[in-house]
Structure formats: structure tokens, C-alpha cells
GROMACS .gro file of N, CA and C in nm:
model
  372
    1MET      N    1   0.505  -0.968  -0.435
    1MET     CA    2   0.385  -0.875  -0.430
    1MET      C    3   0.322  -0.836  -0.537
    2PRO      N    4   0.186  -0.825  -0.518
    2PRO     CA    5   0.104  -0.816  -0.658
    2PRO      C    6   0.152  -0.703  -0.753
    3GLU      N    7   0.134  -0.727  -0.876
    3GLU     CA    8   0.139  -0.605  -0.981
    3GLU      C    9   0.055  -0.572  -1.032
    4GLN      N   10   0.019  -0.442  -1.035
    4GLN     CA   11  -0.079  -0.397  -1.139
    4GLN      C   12  -0.071  -0.337  -1.240
    5SER      N   13  -0.123  -0.349  -1.359
    5SER     CA   14  -0.102  -0.289  -1.482
    5SER      C   15  -0.120  -0.133  -1.485
    6THR      N   16  -0.048  -0.068  -1.551
    6THR     CA   17  -0.050   0.088  -1.538
    6THR      C   18  -0.084   0.102  -1.714
    7ALA      N   19  -0.057   0.043  -1.818
    7ALA     CA   20  -0.058   0.055  -1.947
    7ALA      C   21  -0.018  -0.087  -2.032
    8PRO      N   22  -0.081  -0.087  -2.128
    8PRO     CA   23  -0.059  -0.213  -2.224
    8PRO      C   24   0.144  -0.216  -2.215
    9GLY      N   25   0.164  -0.354  -2.170
    9GLY     CA   26   0.309  -0.377  -2.138
    9GLY      C   27   0.405  -0.323  -2.060
   10THR      N   28   0.325  -0.253  -1.971
   10THR     CA   29   0.389  -0.205  -1.848
   10THR      C   30   0.321  -0.271  -1.741
   11ALA      N   31   0.400  -0.247  -1.613
   11ALA     CA   32   0.361  -0.292  -1.499
   11ALA      C   33   0.411  -0.221  -1.360
   12MET      N   34   0.325  -0.211  -1.254
   12MET     CA   35   0.400  -0.121  -1.150
   12MET      C   36   0.389  -0.214  -1.019
   13GLN      N   37   0.445  -0.219  -0.950
   13GLN     CA   38   0.456  -0.275  -0.827
   13GLN      C   39   0.348  -0.189  -0.752
   14GLN      N   40   0.252  -0.259  -0.676
   14GLN     CA   41   0.163  -0.224  -0.574
   14GLN      C   42   0.232  -0.180  -0.466
   15THR      N   43   0.246  -0.038  -0.388
   15THR     CA   44   0.318  -0.020  -0.271
   15THR      C   45   0.226  -0.034  -0.152
   16PRO      N   46   0.272  -0.077  -0.055
   16PRO     CA   47   0.205  -0.111   0.049
   16PRO      C   48   0.156   0.051   0.105
   17PRO      N   49   0.048   0.045   0.212
   17PRO     CA   50  -0.007   0.180   0.244
   17PRO      C   51   0.095   0.220   0.341
   18MET      N   52   0.112   0.367   0.351
   18MET     CA   53   0.196   0.444   0.447
   18MET      C   54   0.147   0.420   0.578
   19THR      N   55   0.249   0.422   0.688
   19THR     CA   56   0.196   0.408   0.817
   19THR      C   57   0.266   0.526   0.881
   20ARG      N   58   0.214   0.553   1.010
   20ARG     CA   59   0.240   0.656   1.088
   20ARG      C   60   0.370   0.606   1.169
   21SER      N   61   0.468   0.660   1.211
   21SER     CA   62   0.592   0.630   1.280
   21SER      C   63   0.526   0.609   1.405
   22ASN      N   64   0.455   0.678   1.467
   22ASN     CA   65   0.393   0.649   1.610
   22ASN      C   66   0.267   0.696   1.628
   23PRO      N   67   0.145   0.596   1.592
   23PRO     CA   68   0.025   0.664   1.584
   23PRO      C   69  -0.047   0.714   1.715
   24GLN      N   70   0.035   0.656   1.823
   24GLN     CA   71  -0.012   0.732   1.949
   24GLN      C   72   0.014   0.871   1.967
   25GLN      N   73   0.099   0.916   1.918
   25GLN     CA   74   0.155   1.065   1.929
   25GLN      C   75   0.074   1.143   1.843
   26PRO      N   76   0.017   1.257   1.846
   26PRO     CA   77  -0.053   1.350   1.776
   26PRO      C   78   0.069   1.392   1.683
   27MET      N   79   0.011   1.449   1.566
   27MET     CA   80   0.089   1.504   1.457
   27MET      C   81   0.135   1.636   1.526
   28GLN      N   82   0.248   1.668   1.486
   28GLN     CA   83   0.300   1.784   1.551
   28GLN      C   84   0.254   1.914   1.431
   29GLN      N   85   0.233   2.031   1.470
   29GLN     CA   86   0.195   2.125   1.407
   29GLN      C   87   0.314   2.229   1.408
   30ARG      N   88   0.356   2.278   1.258
   30ARG     CA   89   0.484   2.373   1.291
   30ARG      C   90   0.400   2.511   1.266
   31ARG      N   91   0.455   2.612   1.317
   31ARG     CA   92   0.415   2.733   1.328
   31ARG      C   93   0.396   2.787   1.193
   32ALA      N   94   0.283   2.851   1.141
   32ALA     CA   95   0.258   2.886   0.980
   32ALA      C   96   0.285   3.012   0.968
   33ALA      N   97   0.380   3.076   0.880
   33ALA     CA   98   0.392   3.198   0.865
   33ALA      C   99   0.256   3.286   0.833
   34PRO      N  100   0.274   3.404   0.806
   34PRO     CA  101   0.155   3.465   0.783
   34PRO      C  102   0.120   3.439   0.628
   35PRO      N  103  -0.023   3.415   0.581
   35PRO     CA  104  -0.046   3.388   0.444
   35PRO      C  105   0.042   3.486   0.339
   36MET      N  106   0.054   3.592   0.347
   36MET     CA  107   0.123   3.695   0.241
   36MET      C  108   0.265   3.679   0.245
   37SER      N  109   0.334   3.612   0.351
   37SER     CA  110   0.476   3.611   0.335
   37SER      C  111   0.531   3.519   0.277
   38ARG      N  112   0.440   3.398   0.221
   38ARG     CA  113   0.487   3.301   0.165
   38ARG      C  114   0.433   3.264   0.038
   39PRO      N  115   0.510   3.299  -0.074
   39PRO     CA  116   0.434   3.265  -0.236
   39PRO      C  117   0.410   3.126  -0.237
   40MET      N  118   0.290   3.062  -0.267
   40MET     CA  119   0.259   2.928  -0.294
   40MET      C  120   0.245   2.916  -0.451
   41THR      N  121   0.295   2.781  -0.473
   41THR     CA  122   0.291   2.714  -0.597
   41THR      C  123   0.168   2.599  -0.570
   42GLU      N  124   0.144   2.572  -0.707
   42GLU     CA  125   0.032   2.456  -0.703
   42GLU      C  126   0.098   2.325  -0.604
   43GLN      N  127   0.220   2.324  -0.637
   43GLN     CA  128   0.276   2.214  -0.549
   43GLN      C  129   0.292   2.216  -0.400
   44GLY      N  130   0.320   2.341  -0.363
   44GLY     CA  131   0.340   2.360  -0.236
   44GLY      C  132   0.400   2.502  -0.206
   45THR      N  133   0.486   2.513  -0.103
   45THR     CA  134   0.546   2.657  -0.072
   45THR      C  135   0.679   2.670  -0.154
   46SER      N  136   0.704   2.788  -0.206
   46SER     CA  137   0.816   2.829  -0.274
   46SER      C  138   0.889   2.933  -0.186
   47LEU      N  139   0.996   2.855  -0.120
   47LEU     CA  140   1.061   2.915   0.013
   47LEU      C  141   1.224   2.924  -0.068
   48THR      N  142   1.255   3.039  -0.008
   48THR     CA  143   1.414   3.058  -0.026
   48THR      C  144   1.487   2.949   0.080
   49ASN      N  145   1.626   2.927   0.065
   49ASN     CA  146   1.704   2.851   0.128
   49ASN      C  147   1.694   2.907   0.277
   50ALA      N  148   1.706   3.030   0.296
   50ALA     CA  149   1.707   3.122   0.407
   50ALA      C  150   1.579   3.111   0.479
   51GLU      N  151   1.452   3.121   0.421
   51GLU     CA  152   1.334   3.089   0.485
   51GLU      C  153   1.328   2.972   0.529
   52GLN      N  154   1.375   2.846   0.455
   52GLN     CA  155   1.369   2.727   0.516
   52GLN      C  156   1.458   2.706   0.615
   53GLN      N  157   1.574   2.739   0.636
   53GLN     CA  158   1.655   2.746   0.753
   53GLN      C  159   1.582   2.822   0.870
   54SER      N  160   1.506   2.934   0.846
   54SER     CA  161   1.425   3.013   0.952
   54SER      C  162   1.331   2.932   1.024
   55LEU      N  163   1.254   2.865   0.927
   55LEU     CA  164   1.140   2.751   0.972
   55LEU      C  165   1.200   2.660   1.052
   56MET      N  166   1.309   2.595   0.998
   56MET     CA  167   1.391   2.451   1.062
   56MET      C  168   1.407   2.509   1.216
   57ALA      N  169   1.465   2.620   1.217
   57ALA     CA  170   1.517   2.671   1.338
   57ALA      C  171   1.427   2.679   1.465
   58ALA      N  172   1.303   2.677   1.403
   58ALA     CA  173   1.189   2.694   1.509
   58ALA      C  174   1.129   2.544   1.556
   59TRP      N  175   1.163   2.452   1.476
   59TRP     CA  176   1.151   2.311   1.520
   59TRP      C  177   1.225   2.260   1.632
   60PRO      N  178   1.169   2.176   1.726
   60PRO     CA  179   1.221   2.094   1.810
   60PRO      C  180   1.356   2.058   1.762
   61ALA      N  181   1.421   2.020   1.855
   61ALA     CA  182   1.579   1.945   1.803
   61ALA      C  183   1.557   1.834   1.741
   62GLU      N  184   1.483   1.751   1.811
   62GLU     CA  185   1.459   1.611   1.759
   62GLU      C  186   1.399   1.619   1.611
   63LYS      N  187   1.307   1.684   1.586
   63LYS     CA  188   1.265   1.721   1.451
   63LYS      C  189   1.372   1.758   1.353
   64GLN      N  190   1.431   1.830   1.384
   64GLN     CA  191   1.542   1.927   1.289
   64GLN      C  192   1.656   1.795   1.280
   65ALA      N  193   1.677   1.687   1.368
   65ALA     CA  194   1.767   1.586   1.364
   65ALA      C  195   1.725   1.482   1.254
   66SER      N  196   1.602   1.469   1.266
   66SER     CA  197   1.528   1.356   1.177
   66SER      C  198   1.534   1.422   1.033
   67PHE      N  199   1.507   1.556   1.022
   67PHE     CA  200   1.504   1.597   0.874
   67PHE      C  201   1.655   1.601   0.816
   68LYS      N  202   1.759   1.608   0.899
   68LYS     CA  203   1.904   1.621   0.857
   68LYS      C  204   1.946   1.485   0.818
   69GLN      N  205   1.875   1.388   0.870
   69GLN     CA  206   1.925   1.276   0.850
   69GLN      C  207   1.849   1.189   0.689
   70TRP      N  208   1.743   1.274   0.661
   70TRP     CA  209   1.637   1.222   0.520
   70TRP      C  210   1.771   1.270   0.426
   71PRO      N  211   1.757   1.179   0.291
   71PRO     CA  212   1.822   1.197   0.185
   71PRO      C  213   1.783   1.325   0.132
   72ALA      N  214   1.876   1.400   0.062
   72ALA     CA  215   1.851   1.532   0.006
   72ALA      C  216   1.742   1.526  -0.073
   73ALA      N  217   1.712   1.430  -0.144
   73ALA     CA  218   1.580   1.404  -0.250
   73ALA      C  219   1.470   1.453  -0.161
   74THR      N  220   1.468   1.374  -0.048
   74THR     CA  221   1.362   1.358   0.042
   74THR      C  222   1.322   1.489   0.120
   75GLN      N  223   1.445   1.566   0.156
   75GLN     CA  224   1.415   1.710   0.205
   75GLN      C  225   1.369   1.796   0.120
   76ASP      N  226   1.397   1.791  -0.012
   76ASP     CA  227   1.362   1.871  -0.124
   76ASP      C  228   1.202   1.832  -0.145
   77TYR      N  229   1.182   1.725  -0.162
   77TYR     CA  230   1.037   1.682  -0.161
   77TYR      C  231   0.942   1.738  -0.063
   78PHE      N  232   0.995   1.745   0.055
   78PHE     CA  233   0.916   1.789   0.167
   78PHE      C  234   0.895   1.942   0.155
   79TRP      N  235   0.982   2.012   0.091
   79TRP     CA  236   0.972   2.156   0.106
   79TRP      C  237   0.854   2.206  -0.019
   80SER      N  238   0.863   2.064  -0.112
   80SER     CA  239   0.757   2.112  -0.227
   80SER      C  240   0.624   2.054  -0.207
   81LEU      N  241   0.581   2.042  -0.072
   81LEU     CA  242   0.471   1.977  -0.033
   81LEU      C  243   0.404   2.113   0.016
   82THR      N  244   0.244   2.101   0.014
   82THR     CA  245   0.179   2.224   0.059
   82THR      C  246   0.199   2.185   0.240
   83PRO      N  247   0.142   2.277   0.314
   83PRO     CA  248   0.182   2.296   0.452
   83PRO      C  249   0.112   2.179   0.513
   84GLU      N  250  -0.020   2.148   0.489
   84GLU     CA  251  -0.104   2.046   0.511
   84GLU      C  252  -0.024   1.901   0.496
   85ARG      N  253   0.006   1.902   0.349
   85ARG     CA  254   0.085   1.762   0.355
   85ARG      C  255   0.215   1.737   0.439
   86GLN      N  256   0.270   1.862   0.433
   86GLN     CA  257   0.412   1.872   0.521
   86GLN      C  258   0.374   1.798   0.683
   87SER      N  259   0.271   1.848   0.718
   87SER     CA  260   0.214   1.809   0.860
   87SER      C  261   0.209   1.660   0.876
   88MET      N  262   0.134   1.603   0.756
   88MET     CA  263   0.099   1.480   0.756
   88MET      C  264   0.224   1.369   0.724
   89PHE      N  265   0.317   1.449   0.638
   89PHE     CA  266   0.448   1.394   0.604
   89PHE      C  267   0.516   1.344   0.745
   90TRP      N  268   0.510   1.422   0.827
   90TRP     CA  269   0.605   1.418   0.955
   90TRP      C  270   0.539   1.276   1.038
   91ALA      N  271   0.420   1.258   1.015
   91ALA     CA  272   0.353   1.129   1.094
   91ALA      C  273   0.385   0.991   1.034
   92LEU      N  274   0.461   0.987   0.900
   92LEU     CA  275   0.510   0.887   0.830
   92LEU      C  276   0.621   0.854   0.882
   93ALA      N  277   0.664   0.679   0.893
   93ALA     CA  278   0.791   0.644   0.893
   93ALA      C  279   0.894   0.690   0.811
   94ASP      N  280   0.997   0.734   0.867
   94ASP     CA  281   1.135   0.752   0.782
   94ASP      C  282   1.162   0.679   0.657
   95SER      N  283   1.110   0.568   0.652
   95SER     CA  284   1.169   0.489   0.536
   95SER      C  285   1.018   0.509   0.425
   96ASP      N  286   0.908   0.531   0.469
   96ASP     CA  287   0.802   0.588   0.374
   96ASP      C  288   0.816   0.700   0.328
   97LYS      N  289   0.879   0.811   0.416
   97LYS     CA  290   0.902   0.931   0.360
   97LYS      C  291   0.994   0.918   0.241
   98VAL      N  292   1.105   0.852   0.267
   98VAL     CA  293   1.188   0.802   0.147
   98VAL      C  294   1.135   0.753   0.023
   99LYS      N  295   1.038   0.650   0.043
   99LYS     CA  296   0.985   0.571  -0.077
   99LYS      C  297   0.889   0.669  -0.147
  100LEU      N  298   0.831   0.754  -0.033
  100LEU     CA  299   0.723   0.842  -0.131
  100LEU      C  300   0.803   0.949  -0.203
  101SER      N  301   0.900   0.989  -0.162
  101SER     CA  302   0.987   1.077  -0.234
  101SER      C  303   1.052   1.027  -0.356
  102ASN      N  304   1.063   0.911  -0.369
  102ASN     CA  305   1.110   0.844  -0.482
  102ASN      C  306   1.037   0.808  -0.582
  103MET      N  307   0.904   0.817  -0.564
  103MET     CA  308   0.804   0.744  -0.663
  103MET      C  309   0.795   0.870  -0.794
  104PRO      N  310   0.722   0.792  -0.856
  104PRO     CA  311   0.674   0.887  -0.974
  104PRO      C  312   0.563   0.981  -0.928
  105GLU      N  313   0.540   1.075  -0.990
  105GLU     CA  314   0.445   1.184  -0.937
  105GLU      C  315   0.296   1.113  -0.935
  106GLN      N  316   0.243   1.053  -1.066
  106GLN     CA  317   0.132   0.973  -1.032
  106GLN      C  318   0.116   0.879  -0.947
  107GLN      N  319   0.209   0.817  -0.922
  107GLN     CA  320   0.216   0.698  -0.790
  107GLN      C  321   0.215   0.807  -0.660
  108ARG      N  322   0.278   0.896  -0.649
  108ARG     CA  323   0.262   0.978  -0.522
  108ARG      C  324   0.119   1.024  -0.498
  109GLU      N  325   0.054   1.080  -0.589
  109GLU     CA  326  -0.052   1.127  -0.580
  109GLU      C  327  -0.188   1.033  -0.515
  110SER      N  328  -0.156   0.918  -0.583
  110SER     CA  329  -0.218   0.777  -0.538
  110SER      C  330  -0.207   0.778  -0.384
  111ILE      N  331  -0.081   0.754  -0.359
  111ILE     CA  332  -0.038   0.737  -0.209
  111ILE      C  333  -0.104   0.849  -0.118
  112TRP      N  334  -0.084   0.965  -0.165
  112TRP     CA  335  -0.142   1.072  -0.079
  112TRP      C  336  -0.286   1.062  -0.052
  113ALA      N  337  -0.364   1.010  -0.157
  113ALA     CA  338  -0.489   1.005  -0.153
  113ALA      C  339  -0.524   0.907  -0.054
  114GLN      N  340  -0.441   0.772  -0.031
  114GLN     CA  341  -0.465   0.690   0.073
  114GLN      C  342  -0.424   0.777   0.201
  115ILE      N  343  -0.307   0.811   0.214
  115ILE     CA  344  -0.245   0.876   0.334
  115ILE      C  345  -0.378   0.984   0.399
  116GLU      N  346  -0.411   1.063   0.320
  116GLU     CA  347  -0.533   1.169   0.365
  116GLU      C  348  -0.672   1.099   0.398
  117ALA      N  349  -0.679   0.993   0.306
  117ALA     CA  350  -0.818   0.958   0.384
  117ALA      C  351  -0.769   0.847   0.524
  118GLN      N  352  -0.664   0.785   0.530
  118GLN     CA  353  -0.640   0.748   0.660
  118GLN      C  354  -0.629   0.817   0.784
  119MET      N  355  -0.570   0.975   0.755
  119MET     CA  356  -0.554   1.063   0.860
  119MET      C  357  -0.686   1.146   0.879
  120ASP      N  358  -0.753   1.157   0.794
  120ASP     CA  359  -0.875   1.228   0.794
  120ASP      C  360  -1.000   1.146   0.707
  121PRO      N  361  -1.058   1.047   0.790
  121PRO     CA  362  -1.138   0.969   0.734
  121PRO      C  363  -1.267   1.057   0.670
  122SER      N  364  -1.314   1.170   0.695
  122SER     CA  365  -1.414   1.242   0.643
  122SER      C  366  -1.392   1.290   0.496
  123ARG      N  367  -1.246   1.253   0.470
  123ARG     CA  368  -1.214   1.284   0.308
  123ARG      C  369  -1.273   1.171   0.196
  124SER      N  370  -1.288   1.049   0.267
  124SER     CA  371  -1.307   0.924   0.186
  124SER      C  372  -1.445   0.925   0.139
   0.00000   0.00000   0.00000
């Protein structure tokens, strides 16, 4: 895999682009809570565990099962995302979700730019 230099004396492996788990299937949208009921941070939603459980209860059983199979770090990362990115996150293969959640923040943002451009070509 080619390496790209990030700073003198350091190298970072280039990560392949993220892929949708099933590009034929439309992304599922979760029901959004009213805007005032969820305080937002710059990163994403700031929900209590009870609020997260409540949102998850509204998901289809298959989606709940998938979420429960992710590592804890990936689950935590999901809740840190904005609702728009959460929706896109579901379209990624589980292996890509785990990779993305384990990346350094700067690298994540670079990958998110690629994901957003791929899923919404008008952004590029």
C-alpha cells in the first residue's frame, strides 16, 4: 500500500476509500427527534444512554443487531457523529465502520470528505 508523508520523519498509510455495504439499497433514515430535544455539540449529538437506548428501540431489529455487534469504540464513535453522518455511516461496510472509528481525528475527516463526496456528488 502506498505511503503518504504527513510530516518530516513520519509516514501514514493511505487508506482505501470506504464502500457501501449494499449500494443497491437506499440508506435508511432514522426518525429524527425534534430539534430542541437533543442538544448538539460540534461533533454530533450529545445524548444520554437512556436517549440512545430509546432511539435504538425504534430501529428495525436487523439494524439493532448490527449495532450490537460493533466494538464499543465504534458504537461510541457512531453516537459522536452528526445525524447526517450517522445516516451515511450505516451505508458503510461494518469493517469500514470499525476502521473509521479507530483512525486519528485528522484522518477521519479526510475520509469523511471522500464519503460525503461519494454519497452526494454535488458536494465535490
